[in-house]
PDB file of C-alpha atoms in Angstrom:
ATOM      1  CA  UNK Q   1    -115.584  16.488 -93.294  1.00 58.00           C
ATOM      2  CA  UNK Q   2    -115.943  17.847 -96.804  1.00 63.00           C
ATOM      3  CA  UNK Q   3    -117.170  15.436 -99.446  1.00 68.00           C
ATOM      4  CA  UNK Q   4    -115.587  15.610-102.847  1.00 80.00           C
ATOM      5  CA  UNK Q   5    -117.624  15.012-105.962  1.00 85.00           C
ATOM      6  CA  UNK Q   6    -116.157  13.339-109.016  1.00 90.00           C
ATOM      7  CA  UNK Q   7    -117.867  13.212-112.384  1.00 95.00           C
ATOM      8  CA  UNK Q   8    -117.084  10.400-114.782  1.00 95.00           C
ATOM      9  CA  UNK Q   9    -118.246   8.475-117.773  1.00 95.00           C
ATOM     10  CA  UNK Q  10    -117.139   5.323-119.558  1.00 94.00           C
ATOM     11  CA  UNK Q  11    -116.949   5.021-123.323  1.00 92.00           C
ATOM     12  CA  UNK Q  12    -114.968   3.465-126.116  1.00 89.00           C
ATOM     13  CA  UNK Q  13    -113.139   5.400-128.833  1.00 89.00           C
ATOM     14  CA  UNK Q  14    -116.253   5.507-131.025  1.00 89.00           C
ATOM     15  CA  UNK Q  15    -118.168   7.494-128.394  1.00 91.00           C
ATOM     16  CA  UNK Q  16    -115.231   9.649-127.287  1.00 92.00           C
ATOM     17  CA  UNK Q  17    -116.413  12.774-129.197  1.00 93.00           C
ATOM     18  CA  UNK Q  18    -119.715  12.616-127.279  1.00 95.00           C
ATOM     19  CA  UNK Q  19    -117.810  12.363-123.998  1.00 95.00           C
ATOM     20  CA  UNK Q  20    -115.846  15.479-124.956  1.00 95.00           C
ATOM     21  CA  UNK Q  21    -119.090  17.396-125.513  1.00 96.00           C
ATOM     22  CA  UNK Q  22    -120.309  16.214-122.104  1.00 97.00           C
ATOM     23  CA  UNK Q  23    -117.020  17.271-120.489  1.00 97.00           C
ATOM     24  CA  UNK Q  24    -117.085  20.692-122.112  1.00 97.00           C
ATOM     25  CA  UNK Q  25    -120.674  21.262-120.987  1.00 97.00           C
ATOM     26  CA  UNK Q  26    -119.932  20.117-117.432  1.00 97.00           C
ATOM     27  CA  UNK Q  27    -116.901  22.395-117.225  1.00 97.00           C
ATOM     28  CA  UNK Q  28    -118.796  25.365-118.642  1.00 97.00           C
ATOM     29  CA  UNK Q  29    -121.671  24.968-116.182  1.00 96.00           C
ATOM     30  CA  UNK Q  30    -119.836  23.872-113.008  1.00 94.00           C
ATOM     31  CA  UNK Q  31    -116.100  24.355-113.494  1.00 94.00           C
ATOM     32  CA  UNK Q  32    -115.559  20.653-112.784  1.00 95.00           C
ATOM     33  CA  UNK Q  33    -113.593  18.310-114.977  1.00 96.00           C
ATOM     34  CA  UNK Q  34    -114.935  15.011-116.274  1.00 97.00           C
ATOM     35  CA  UNK Q  35    -112.966  11.810-115.775  1.00 96.00           C
ATOM     36  CA  UNK Q  36    -113.374   9.868-119.009  1.00 95.00           C
ATOM     37  CA  UNK Q  37    -112.616   6.169-118.702  1.00 94.00           C
ATOM     38  CA  UNK Q  38    -111.840   4.861-122.160  1.00 93.00           C
ATOM     39  CA  UNK Q  39    -112.661   1.182-122.566  1.00 90.00           C
ATOM     40  CA  UNK Q  40    -110.538   0.580-125.617  1.00 87.00           C
ATOM     41  CA  UNK Q  41    -106.947  -0.217-126.508  1.00 85.00           C
ATOM     42  CA  UNK Q  42    -104.702   2.528-125.158  1.00 86.00           C
ATOM     43  CA  UNK Q  43    -103.357   4.880-127.833  1.00 83.00           C
ATOM     44  CA  UNK Q  44    -102.030   8.390-128.305  1.00 81.00           C
ATOM     45  CA  UNK Q  45    -104.724   9.490-130.771  1.00 73.00           C
ATOM     46  CA  UNK Q  46    -107.059  10.777-128.062  1.00 76.00           C
ATOM     47  CA  UNK Q  47    -106.792  14.577-127.744  1.00 81.00           C
ATOM     48  CA  UNK Q  48    -105.936  16.077-124.363  1.00 85.00           C
ATOM     49  CA  UNK Q  49    -107.921  19.151-123.337  1.00 89.00           C
ATOM     50  CA  UNK Q  50    -108.077  20.945-119.956  1.00 92.00           C
ATOM     51  CA  UNK Q  51    -111.714  20.167-119.142  1.00 94.00           C
ATOM     52  CA  UNK Q  52    -111.364  16.392-118.871  1.00 95.00           C
ATOM     53  CA  UNK Q  53    -108.965  13.733-117.669  1.00 94.00           C
ATOM     54  CA  UNK Q  54    -108.468  10.569-119.675  1.00 93.00           C
ATOM     55  CA  UNK Q  55    -108.170   7.319-117.795  1.00 92.00           C
ATOM     56  CA  UNK Q  56    -107.670   4.048-119.623  1.00 92.00           C
ATOM     57  CA  UNK Q  57    -109.725   1.163-118.281  1.00 91.00           C
ATOM     58  CA  UNK Q  58    -106.858  -1.237-118.983  1.00 90.00           C
ATOM     59  CA  UNK Q  59    -104.694   0.704-116.476  1.00 91.00           C
ATOM     60  CA  UNK Q  60    -107.216   0.365-113.637  1.00 90.00           C
ATOM     61  CA  UNK Q  61    -106.373  -3.239-112.642  1.00 88.00           C
ATOM     62  CA  UNK Q  62    -109.943  -4.468-112.785  1.00 86.00           C
ATOM     63  CA  UNK Q  63    -110.213  -8.109-111.903  1.00 85.00           C
ATOM     64  CA  UNK Q  64    -111.480 -10.276-114.776  1.00 88.00           C
ATOM     65  CA  UNK Q  65    -111.549  -7.286-117.158  1.00 87.00           C
ATOM     66  CA  UNK Q  66    -110.972  -9.360-120.278  1.00 86.00           C
ATOM     67  CA  UNK Q  67    -113.628 -11.836-119.205  1.00 89.00           C
ATOM     68  CA  UNK Q  68    -116.147  -8.990-118.921  1.00 87.00           C
ATOM     69  CA  UNK Q  69    -115.029  -7.480-122.228  1.00 87.00           C
ATOM     70  CA  UNK Q  70    -115.753 -10.696-124.108  1.00 88.00           C
ATOM     71  CA  UNK Q  71    -118.905 -11.509-122.172  1.00 90.00           C
ATOM     72  CA  UNK Q  72    -120.790  -8.295-123.037  1.00 88.00           C
ATOM     73  CA  UNK Q  73    -121.332  -5.976-125.975  1.00 87.00           C
ATOM     74  CA  UNK Q  74    -119.757  -2.491-125.774  1.00 85.00           C
ATOM     75  CA  UNK Q  75    -122.655  -0.817-123.972  1.00 86.00           C
ATOM     76  CA  UNK Q  76    -123.133  -3.654-121.482  1.00 90.00           C
ATOM     77  CA  UNK Q  77    -119.382  -3.794-120.824  1.00 89.00           C
ATOM     78  CA  UNK Q  78    -119.186  -0.062-120.109  1.00 88.00           C
ATOM     79  CA  UNK Q  79    -122.145  -0.353-117.761  1.00 88.00           C
ATOM     80  CA  UNK Q  80    -120.790  -3.441-115.994  1.00 89.00           C
ATOM     81  CA  UNK Q  81    -117.513  -1.772-115.014  1.00 91.00           C
ATOM     82  CA  UNK Q  82    -118.994   1.521-113.763  1.00 92.00           C
ATOM     83  CA  UNK Q  83    -119.401   0.332-110.150  1.00 90.00           C
ATOM     84  CA  UNK Q  84    -115.792  -0.870-110.126  1.00 89.00           C
ATOM     85  CA  UNK Q  85    -114.534   2.437-111.508  1.00 90.00           C
ATOM     86  CA  UNK Q  86    -116.628   4.393-109.008  1.00 89.00           C
ATOM     87  CA  UNK Q  87    -114.683   2.744-106.214  1.00 85.00           C
ATOM     88  CA  UNK Q  88    -111.391   3.814-107.834  1.00 82.00           C
ATOM     89  CA  UNK Q  89    -112.407   7.488-107.874  1.00 81.00           C
TER      90      UNK Q  89
END
């Protein structure tokens, strides 16, 4: 049985340019795309490029998402949902 590897990160819109740099580097070195989970209000301003896939956290049906969003600061929130997003990949 072949195991598949998925690469992902979680960020908000403020950190999205850094996630793009990470995605470009990953693609250049491995040929793999980066799944970028954006923990912000969904919008059409985020550019779409071939070396990453955008996934909006609000579309992932995470239980108690809003509770977590108001409980933590941005960094803590992104970290707290990573295990939940790992299961979705």
